[in-house]
């Protein structure tokens, strides 16, 4: 990832200049790797945050008292504005050098709005103020700011009004979850799952079964379809919004900016013809599949203009297509963060406002998924969008709704220990499975390493370690990348205890080819013995809009890397190889497959620092635990 220029330019005050200097720590592009002197710099940052907050607060108050912004305040905002290229990036994708500036912006301007509300500002006053700041800070275009704030403001105000002890420091630390934004609030950290004490210590990496065999089960994973009913071929793919190629955005004068028939590499989601083609291809080419795992994110990225009705229509259409295509093949569905309205917002805790409830989505899901599930699964789906099902004697699926742990789920700020509920349920189901001699696959939309609240990550890892012999595999989505994660023991990080596989995405948003994955699973241990990823080249497909895309087998994991097996121990051997100069060509190939050989990504290449970052992403599963990343970096350039 290329470094971004600092947002705090020399037009601001001496204070902001001082802040800028301390934020500019030396860094490499490997975002997961903290540079030398990072901890000392973070300690300095905490003092500057307070000064910056105070400066912004004084200027903010003056604005509200006098009715106009001072030139000084305008300069401060202009100096803090982010670049347009950063809008489309996930926070986890931003370079380490951006952690401090973004935390400062959040605490400074967010803290002022927090004070404004607590001093009696009305909903309208808060709305107008945040829209203006959102636009001036260049977080989005004004129309997007208005839509996003209108959808989220009532939830946020409810939380602020009912959590008088919530500070901007805690709020920003949860949302940004970076080392530079320190969370020092026991309300968020002092809770844990009650873990059964009968487990055995981790003394070795978990070994696995033999390679792929003729009797293996065949499981297809489809994920992140992101169906956009507003997608129109030929419309503007370079609109600057989170979702482009839409009817309301018009036809561009420059034909190179026009949306393709089968999708587009830019910030565009998936037209219905591409959704149908992917699902039909799975049915045609893999009619012998035993199961389908559909791991969430049906809804598009039009996050500023969703509604319950809009989401219901898209969810209904996609699930109906799956039901019609796979009437006899079990399809195990889970929810993505985009299914909720507002996007990402899943109710947690004891909330007294029924209009904030996510029950509409849970009841809809229970009804639509019932075609493939036992009646007993209904109860927990209607309670929280998660369930378990015994697929066959000795084999169980646990389908989580871990979108509640997403750091952009505002309800974490309201009652963070409410996250314990589903995790405790997960633990208890695994304990019962262990006692029954069952093996388990866990489905979760969010990878544990990706944007989940760090305390949730910590507790999930405790559960995984305790039941590592019961959990045979984990399957994720969300990132749109063809990737995997290896989990290591918390106390003995030299030992690998689990592997999670990511199915990529049906959407090309952003700079990836559409894909799906076929897993081969041992029928006794239920461990993955191999997987094949299938994709099509979007550039080529759009050249022949009247023909179906040319799907091809991108690679077999076993064939590509020549592993003894795909157990945690086997995959850890690969990680150690990729972490040396001798493994550089293999690591580059891993990155190429991760972006699914997409022309738009391959043209930009991936430097050695970039490759190290991707390697670190494989082994980092808790935001504040970078030990494996550091270990690999020590051998990477030998």
XYZ file of C-alpha atoms in Angstrom:
638
model
C 0.000 0.000 0.000
C 1.354 3.392 -0.930
C 1.920 5.917 1.793
C -0.475 8.819 2.012
C 0.614 12.397 2.613
C -0.225 13.777 6.015
C -3.589 15.482 6.325
C -2.242 18.017 8.791
C -0.595 20.554 6.469
C 1.242 23.697 7.380
C -1.721 26.053 7.221
C -2.915 25.286 10.733
C -1.790 26.581 14.086
C 1.518 25.925 15.810
C -0.304 23.384 17.907
C -1.493 21.434 14.904
C 2.000 21.656 13.429
C 3.412 20.161 16.618
C 0.772 17.455 16.417
C 1.747 16.773 12.831
C 5.414 16.356 13.710
C 4.783 13.842 16.438
C 2.356 11.882 14.254
C 4.890 11.416 11.479
C 6.604 8.350 12.882
C 8.858 6.363 10.591
C 6.980 3.448 9.105
C 7.075 0.740 6.535
C 4.159 -0.025 4.256
C 3.475 -3.235 6.155
C 0.535 -1.809 8.070
C 0.319 -4.659 10.561
C 3.937 -4.095 11.578
C 4.632 -1.343 14.088
C 7.826 0.619 13.379
C 10.677 1.090 15.791
C 9.824 3.538 18.544
C 6.090 3.097 17.963
C 5.146 2.652 21.637
C 7.100 5.718 22.705
C 5.403 7.744 19.984
C 1.972 6.518 21.068
C 2.652 7.714 24.614
C 3.469 11.167 23.258
C 0.358 11.117 21.105
C -1.959 10.775 24.074
C -0.819 14.179 25.397
C -1.180 15.824 22.011
C -4.656 14.406 21.541
C -5.775 16.217 24.684
C -4.264 19.489 23.445
C -5.768 19.027 20.009
C -9.198 18.253 21.484
C -8.968 21.391 23.598
C -8.033 23.529 20.608
C -10.852 22.176 18.451
C -13.310 22.494 21.365
C -12.529 26.199 21.857
C -12.922 26.954 18.169
C -16.077 24.836 17.980
C -17.665 26.685 20.910
C -16.792 30.013 19.354
C -18.469 28.886 16.117
C -21.662 27.947 17.923
C -21.721 31.122 20.042
C -21.011 33.544 17.200
C -22.805 31.667 14.417
C -19.862 31.716 12.006
C -16.620 29.778 11.767
C -13.441 31.684 12.417
C -10.784 31.650 9.741
C -8.627 29.832 12.246
C -11.209 27.040 12.612
C -11.628 26.725 8.848
C -7.874 26.345 8.481
C -7.851 23.705 11.185
C -10.599 21.753 9.403
C -8.918 22.136 6.032
C -5.641 20.889 7.488
C -7.421 17.858 8.943
C -9.408 16.900 5.837
C -8.726 13.411 4.487
C -7.847 12.555 0.900
C -10.546 11.192 -1.407
C -8.569 8.000 -1.912
C -8.956 7.204 1.796
C -12.750 7.197 1.638
C -12.868 3.855 -0.113
C -10.382 2.149 2.196
C -11.194 0.079 5.228
C -9.499 1.425 8.346
C -7.419 -1.754 8.578
C -5.998 -0.989 5.102
C -4.593 2.423 6.007
C -0.851 2.791 6.687
C 0.438 2.969 10.250
C 1.329 6.637 9.704
C -2.368 7.447 9.376
C -3.376 5.992 12.745
C -2.461 9.075 14.745
C -3.979 11.725 12.460
C -7.274 9.850 12.141
C -7.516 9.293 15.885
C -6.822 13.005 16.422
C -9.538 14.020 13.942
C -12.025 11.679 15.618
C -11.238 12.818 19.144
C -11.014 16.500 18.276
C -14.115 16.978 16.143
C -16.080 14.004 17.495
C -15.400 15.136 21.045
C -16.735 18.620 20.290
C -19.975 17.203 18.865
C -20.273 14.955 21.934
C -20.004 17.994 24.233
C -22.418 19.927 22.015
C -25.132 17.309 22.489
C -24.560 16.986 26.234
C -24.905 20.733 26.600
C -28.413 20.580 25.162
C -28.087 20.652 21.367
C -31.188 19.371 19.564
C -31.243 16.566 17.017
C -31.527 19.128 14.220
C -28.581 21.126 15.551
C -26.412 18.020 15.854
C -27.485 16.848 12.394
C -26.671 20.139 10.666
C -23.367 20.446 12.512
C -22.164 16.936 11.711
C -23.195 17.231 8.051
C -21.141 20.408 7.727
C -18.117 18.901 9.464
C -18.415 15.646 7.503
C -18.408 17.587 4.234
C -15.611 19.996 5.179
C -13.415 17.163 6.487
C -13.980 15.488 3.118
C -15.230 12.288 4.717
C -17.788 12.027 1.880
C -19.620 14.287 -0.544
C -22.386 16.303 1.112
C -25.252 14.154 -0.196
C -23.571 11.004 1.151
C -22.872 12.712 4.496
C -26.530 13.736 4.760
C -27.799 10.246 4.028
C -25.382 8.464 6.356
C -25.963 10.853 9.250
C -29.736 10.788 8.842
C -29.722 6.982 9.022
C -27.391 6.766 12.040
C -28.005 9.876 14.123
C -30.885 8.576 16.254
C -28.944 5.478 17.308
C -25.854 7.510 18.174
C -27.808 10.151 20.095
C -29.585 7.444 22.087
C -26.220 5.953 23.044
C -24.706 9.329 23.926
C -27.749 10.324 25.982
C -27.836 7.023 27.858
C -24.083 6.613 28.351
C -23.053 9.872 30.088
C -19.672 8.348 30.940
C -18.799 7.629 27.280
C -15.802 9.712 26.235
C -14.534 10.614 22.798
C -11.313 8.765 23.665
C -13.196 5.491 24.205
C -15.474 6.031 21.232
C -12.583 6.639 18.841
C -10.504 3.801 20.304
C -13.309 1.307 19.647
C -14.063 2.527 16.126
C -10.460 2.883 14.924
C -8.967 0.087 17.024
C -5.382 1.055 16.276
C -2.371 1.142 18.507
C -2.372 4.932 18.351
C -5.948 5.166 19.647
C -5.629 3.647 23.113
C -8.662 2.133 24.849
C -8.346 2.748 28.582
C -11.855 2.015 29.815
C -12.631 -1.100 31.857
C -16.292 -0.923 30.784
C -15.160 -2.224 27.418
C -12.467 -4.657 28.498
C -13.482 -6.241 31.806
C -15.801 -8.978 30.635
C -15.116 -12.531 29.561
C -16.741 -15.784 28.531
C -16.975 -18.555 31.117
C -14.721 -21.178 29.551
C -14.846 -24.811 30.631
C -11.704 -25.709 32.544
C -11.334 -29.280 31.315
C -9.287 -28.462 28.236
C -5.686 -29.526 27.734
C -2.721 -27.143 27.427
C -1.489 -26.337 23.932
C 1.843 -28.123 23.585
C 2.024 -28.603 19.814
C 0.467 -27.381 16.602
C -2.726 -29.184 15.677
C -1.947 -31.880 13.108
C -4.409 -33.058 10.485
C -5.672 -35.791 8.234
C -4.287 -37.072 4.960
C -4.619 -35.290 1.658
C -7.724 -35.124 -0.508
C -9.447 -38.447 -1.084
C -12.122 -39.844 -3.431
C -14.781 -39.972 -0.715
C -14.340 -36.404 0.484
C -17.400 -34.245 0.937
C -17.738 -31.331 -1.468
C -18.820 -27.953 -0.055
C -19.235 -24.779 -2.114
C -18.865 -21.361 -0.494
C -20.629 -18.355 -1.997
C -20.137 -15.044 -0.256
C -20.463 -11.261 -0.592
C -22.694 -11.150 -3.643
C -23.621 -7.482 -2.956
C -26.535 -7.409 -5.357
C -27.294 -3.864 -6.545
C -30.798 -3.519 -8.034
C -29.811 -0.015 -9.170
C -26.834 -1.179 -11.255
C -27.039 -0.052 -14.877
C -24.637 -1.005 -17.650
C -22.993 2.068 -19.139
C -23.602 4.318 -16.136
C -20.942 6.201 -14.185
C -18.380 3.910 -12.515
C -16.266 6.834 -11.266
C -18.877 8.732 -9.251
C -16.852 9.096 -6.039
C -19.536 7.482 -3.835
C -19.217 4.203 -1.892
C -21.326 2.584 -4.649
C -21.262 3.687 -8.301
C -22.613 2.347 -11.631
C -26.122 3.305 -10.480
C -29.021 4.738 -12.425
C -29.146 7.975 -10.398
C -25.498 8.721 -11.214
C -26.000 9.169 -14.937
C -24.074 8.196 -18.058
C -20.524 9.605 -18.139
C -19.208 11.562 -21.114
C -15.984 9.557 -20.927
C -16.857 6.059 -22.123
C -13.962 4.582 -20.126
C -15.891 5.511 -16.971
C -18.933 3.484 -18.047
C -20.032 0.411 -16.061
C -19.507 -2.996 -17.649
C -22.280 -5.497 -18.371
C -21.027 -8.136 -15.911
C -19.800 -5.751 -13.229
C -16.950 -3.314 -12.770
C -13.624 -3.237 -10.923
C -14.359 0.202 -9.496
C -16.691 1.026 -6.572
C -19.550 -0.904 -8.134
C -21.560 -3.852 -6.911
C -23.123 -6.737 -8.771
C -25.883 -6.617 -11.427
C -28.572 -9.289 -11.259
C -27.377 -11.028 -14.431
C -23.997 -11.654 -12.743
C -25.673 -12.928 -9.557
C -27.730 -15.399 -11.574
C -24.738 -16.529 -13.590
C -22.615 -17.281 -10.515
C -25.325 -19.273 -8.758
C -26.249 -21.127 -11.952
C -22.591 -21.971 -12.641
C -22.224 -23.492 -9.185
C -25.284 -25.673 -9.803
C -24.181 -26.663 -13.315
C -20.506 -27.347 -12.624
C -20.825 -28.760 -9.090
C -24.116 -30.615 -9.068
C -22.495 -33.187 -6.777
C -21.946 -30.628 -3.996
C -23.062 -31.933 -0.617
C -23.682 -28.483 0.905
C -23.484 -24.783 0.115
C -22.184 -22.225 2.608
C -23.590 -18.762 1.864
C -21.708 -16.430 4.179
C -23.487 -13.104 3.911
C -23.510 -9.592 2.454
C -26.372 -9.680 -0.012
C -26.971 -5.916 0.166
C -25.014 -3.388 -1.909
C -22.706 -0.583 -0.739
C -25.325 2.156 -1.075
C -24.981 2.644 2.659
C -26.373 6.190 2.671
C -29.795 5.253 1.269
C -30.830 1.845 2.556
C -34.206 1.101 4.148
C -35.784 -1.958 5.694
C -38.038 -2.396 2.674
C -35.141 -2.031 0.247
C -33.046 -4.599 2.091
C -35.949 -7.029 2.411
C -36.529 -6.988 -1.361
C -32.890 -7.742 -2.182
C -32.591 -10.443 0.491
C -35.805 -12.076 -0.707
C -34.646 -12.110 -4.312
C -31.244 -13.683 -3.618
C -32.501 -16.306 -1.152
C -35.344 -17.211 -3.546
C -32.773 -17.735 -6.286
C -30.729 -19.999 -4.010
C -33.843 -21.927 -2.973
C -34.942 -22.424 -6.592
C -31.449 -23.449 -7.686
C -30.649 -25.736 -4.739
C -34.023 -27.232 -3.712
C -32.436 -30.484 -2.474
C -28.924 -29.310 -1.575
C -28.677 -27.861 1.942
C -27.708 -24.191 1.919
C -26.435 -22.805 5.216
C -26.868 -19.036 5.270
C -25.501 -16.393 7.622
C -25.940 -12.630 7.826
C -23.443 -10.020 6.641
C -22.879 -6.560 8.066
C -24.670 -5.020 5.067
C -27.945 -6.846 5.697
C -28.749 -4.620 8.674
C -30.428 -1.214 8.428
C -28.622 1.058 9.019
C -25.627 -0.807 7.592
C -23.445 -2.474 10.263
C -25.858 -1.659 13.102
C -26.959 -4.751 15.050
C -28.768 -3.997 18.312
C -26.968 -5.033 21.508
C -27.918 -4.732 25.142
C -31.039 -3.540 26.924
C -32.387 -0.992 24.448
C -35.779 0.540 25.232
C -36.575 1.831 21.739
C -38.358 -0.814 19.608
C -37.574 1.126 16.414
C -33.880 0.286 16.953
C -34.556 -3.450 16.979
C -32.941 -5.784 14.444
C -35.797 -8.288 14.915
C -37.219 -7.558 11.460
C -34.057 -9.054 9.945
C -33.923 -12.008 12.321
C -37.551 -12.973 11.686
C -37.111 -12.557 7.931
C -33.999 -14.762 7.991
C -35.692 -17.434 10.109
C -38.535 -17.628 7.583
C -36.354 -17.623 4.459
C -33.738 -20.065 5.751
C -36.303 -22.520 7.143
C -36.342 -24.414 3.820
C -32.946 -25.900 4.683
C -32.880 -25.914 8.486
C -34.373 -27.968 11.311
C -37.177 -26.304 13.261
C -34.960 -26.148 16.358
C -32.707 -23.579 14.657
C -35.541 -21.046 14.513
C -35.325 -19.946 18.128
C -31.809 -18.503 18.086
C -32.201 -17.073 14.581
C -35.191 -15.057 15.781
C -33.276 -14.116 18.928
C -30.039 -12.957 17.315
C -29.521 -14.240 13.758
C -27.361 -17.250 14.698
C -28.008 -21.004 14.909
C -26.586 -24.505 15.016
C -27.620 -27.574 13.026
C -26.572 -31.210 13.128
C -25.810 -31.896 9.466
C -25.267 -35.623 9.925
C -24.309 -37.806 12.878
C -20.943 -36.577 14.136
C -20.940 -33.322 12.143
C -22.404 -30.004 13.258
C -22.477 -26.494 11.802
C -22.440 -23.402 14.002
C -23.547 -20.301 12.108
C -22.633 -17.099 13.918
C -23.916 -13.573 13.521
C -20.619 -11.978 14.485
C -21.555 -8.690 12.856
C -22.305 -7.535 16.390
C -18.536 -7.328 16.982
C -17.916 -5.027 13.998
C -16.308 -1.844 15.291
C -18.798 0.200 13.244
C -21.682 -1.392 15.123
C -22.485 1.593 17.329
C -24.221 -0.568 19.924
C -20.841 -1.811 21.183
C -20.488 1.689 22.656
C -23.758 1.268 24.542
C -23.287 -2.045 26.333
C -20.025 -3.753 25.326
C -20.443 -6.733 27.651
C -23.604 -7.673 25.730
C -21.192 -9.177 23.205
C -20.696 -12.001 25.679
C -24.142 -13.486 25.034
C -23.575 -15.061 21.630
C -19.989 -16.018 22.456
C -21.163 -17.838 25.588
C -23.749 -19.638 23.466
C -20.982 -20.621 21.028
C -18.913 -21.986 23.892
C -21.829 -23.959 25.315
C -22.738 -25.509 21.949
C -19.100 -26.498 21.406
C -18.980 -28.076 24.859
C -22.059 -30.140 24.033
C -20.545 -31.091 20.667
C -17.323 -32.171 22.368
C -19.235 -34.345 24.810
C -21.191 -35.894 21.918
C -18.028 -36.599 19.905
C -19.049 -34.221 17.093
C -16.837 -32.197 14.776
C -17.828 -28.621 13.971
C -17.593 -26.105 11.150
C -18.022 -22.465 12.231
C -19.450 -19.968 9.723
C -18.963 -16.258 10.453
C -19.178 -13.342 8.056
C -16.439 -11.233 9.628
C -12.986 -12.809 9.775
C -11.874 -12.737 13.394
C -8.901 -10.621 12.373
C -10.957 -8.173 10.349
C -12.629 -5.215 12.061
C -13.960 -7.191 15.042
C -13.697 -5.473 18.416
C -10.420 -6.567 20.041
C -12.005 -7.851 23.270
C -14.371 -10.016 21.220
C -11.321 -11.302 19.320
C -9.615 -12.112 22.611
C -12.582 -14.113 23.877
C -13.110 -15.938 20.583
C -9.483 -17.043 20.652
C -9.968 -18.441 24.165
C -12.928 -20.494 22.911
C -11.054 -21.666 19.825
C -8.065 -22.839 21.862
C -10.268 -24.706 24.329
C -12.197 -26.521 21.566
C -9.467 -26.764 18.928
C -9.947 -30.527 18.667
C -13.693 -30.128 18.072
C -13.527 -27.263 15.561
C -12.458 -28.777 12.243
C -12.737 -25.646 10.078
C -13.881 -22.019 9.989
C -15.309 -20.132 7.002
C -15.489 -16.370 6.553
C -16.305 -13.631 4.029
C -16.417 -9.821 4.199
C -12.986 -8.864 2.833
C -13.746 -9.828 -0.800
C -10.320 -11.472 -0.871
C -9.379 -15.106 -1.504
C -7.344 -15.548 1.671
C -6.974 -17.478 4.916
C -5.997 -16.924 8.549
C -3.967 -19.082 10.922
C -4.666 -18.907 14.659
C -1.889 -19.388 17.188
C -2.081 -20.162 20.910
C -2.227 -17.045 23.060
C 0.292 -18.234 25.632
C 2.408 -20.321 23.256
C 2.250 -18.551 19.893
C 4.671 -20.978 18.281
C 1.787 -23.469 18.067
C -0.932 -23.197 15.402
C -4.380 -24.182 16.666
C -6.793 -23.310 13.849
C -7.263 -22.192 10.251
C -10.054 -20.065 8.780
C -10.777 -19.976 5.047
C -12.224 -16.959 3.260
C -14.472 -17.452 0.227
C -13.666 -14.137 -1.492
C -16.690 -12.492 -3.113
C -19.250 -12.642 -5.862
C -18.805 -8.897 -6.312
C -15.888 -7.196 -8.040
C -16.035 -4.301 -5.542
C -13.232 -3.213 -5.517
C -10.451 -4.296 -7.930
C -11.090 -8.042 -7.622
C -12.613 -10.653 -9.917
C -15.825 -12.447 -8.877
C -15.243 -15.924 -7.466
C -16.565 -18.843 -5.446
C -14.712 -21.657 -3.651
C -15.135 -25.439 -3.630
C -13.830 -27.243 -0.515
C -13.012 -30.905 -0.175
C -13.648 -32.193 3.343
C -12.616 -35.464 4.965
C -15.843 -37.391 5.794
C -14.551 -38.560 9.186
C -12.601 -35.625 10.624
C -14.434 -32.946 8.599
C -11.154 -31.112 8.045
C -10.541 -29.340 4.751
C -8.164 -31.411 2.635
C -8.068 -29.059 -0.356
C -9.978 -26.256 -1.993
C -10.321 -24.876 -5.492
C -11.144 -21.269 -6.282
C -13.121 -20.472 -9.437
C -13.229 -17.028 -11.040
C -13.663 -15.161 -14.292
C -11.732 -12.229 -15.704
C -14.043 -9.237 -15.592
C -12.191 -7.339 -18.319
C -12.663 -10.209 -20.756
C -16.253 -10.860 -19.710
C -17.281 -7.244 -20.374
C -15.840 -7.412 -23.903
C -18.512 -9.984 -24.790
C -21.663 -8.863 -22.948
C -23.879 -11.230 -24.956
C -21.928 -14.270 -23.775
C -21.731 -15.766 -20.305
C -18.445 -15.194 -18.468
C -15.704 -17.768 -18.962
C -15.286 -19.252 -15.490
C -12.016 -21.091 -14.848
C -10.375 -22.946 -11.988
C -7.970 -20.342 -10.655
C -5.974 -22.763 -8.491
C -6.009 -25.686 -6.096
C -4.489 -24.779 -2.726
C -2.945 -28.221 -2.292
C -1.462 -28.302 -5.767
C -0.182 -24.739 -5.634
C 1.653 -25.016 -2.318
C 2.359 -28.753 -2.078
C 1.417 -29.147 1.581
C 1.405 -32.401 3.511
C -2.097 -31.441 4.670
C -4.210 -28.344 5.369
C -4.199 -28.709 9.149
C -2.976 -25.808 11.315
C 0.409 -27.558 11.551
C 0.566 -28.095 7.799
C -0.412 -24.537 6.935
C 2.005 -23.160 9.539
C 4.807 -24.893 7.625
C 3.738 -22.869 4.593
C 3.706 -19.650 6.636
C 7.268 -20.246 7.799
C 8.319 -20.784 4.192
C 6.568 -17.655 2.968
C 8.334 -15.671 5.676
C 11.768 -16.130 4.110
C 13.389 -14.749 0.936
C 13.189 -18.253 -0.552
C 9.393 -18.096 -0.330
C 9.027 -14.715 -2.019
C 7.747 -16.046 -5.353
C 5.147 -18.181 -3.574
C 4.076 -15.218 -1.441
C 3.672 -13.046 -4.532
C 1.559 -15.771 -6.093
C -0.530 -15.851 -2.902
C -1.170 -12.111 -3.267
C -2.133 -12.536 -6.923
C -4.666 -15.186 -5.969
C -5.838 -13.084 -3.025
C -6.979 -10.357 -5.460
C -8.221 -13.158 -7.720
C -5.927 -12.275 -10.627
C -7.855 -9.053 -11.195
C -6.330 -6.847 -13.869
C -7.061 -3.695 -11.855
C -5.002 -4.983 -8.905
C -2.203 -6.717 -10.793
C -1.356 -3.533 -12.677
C -0.387 -1.828 -9.407
C 1.841 -4.694 -8.230
C 2.793 -5.402 -4.601
C 6.156 -4.321 -3.164
C 8.103 -6.381 -0.633
C 6.680 -4.299 2.214
C 3.239 -4.880 0.733
C 3.880 -8.633 0.624
C 5.016 -8.619 4.249
C 1.777 -6.873 5.180
C -0.285 -9.583 3.487
C 1.730 -12.248 5.265
C 1.134 -10.503 8.590
C -2.608 -10.404 7.885
C -2.617 -14.201 7.711
C -1.238 -14.602 11.248
C -2.795 -11.618 13.075
C -6.134 -12.395 14.702
C -6.246 -9.909 17.545
C -5.748 -6.197 17.048
C -3.298 -5.789 19.925
C -1.312 -9.004 19.372
C 1.312 -8.573 16.654
C 3.807 -11.142 17.937
C 3.594 -13.472 14.929
C 3.836 -10.569 12.528
C 6.974 -9.329 14.270
C 8.438 -12.835 14.277
C 7.936 -13.174 10.521
C 9.336 -9.713 9.824
C 12.565 -10.729 11.555
C 13.234 -13.398 8.908
C 11.549 -11.765 5.941
C 14.534 -9.837 4.590
C 17.335 -12.250 5.674
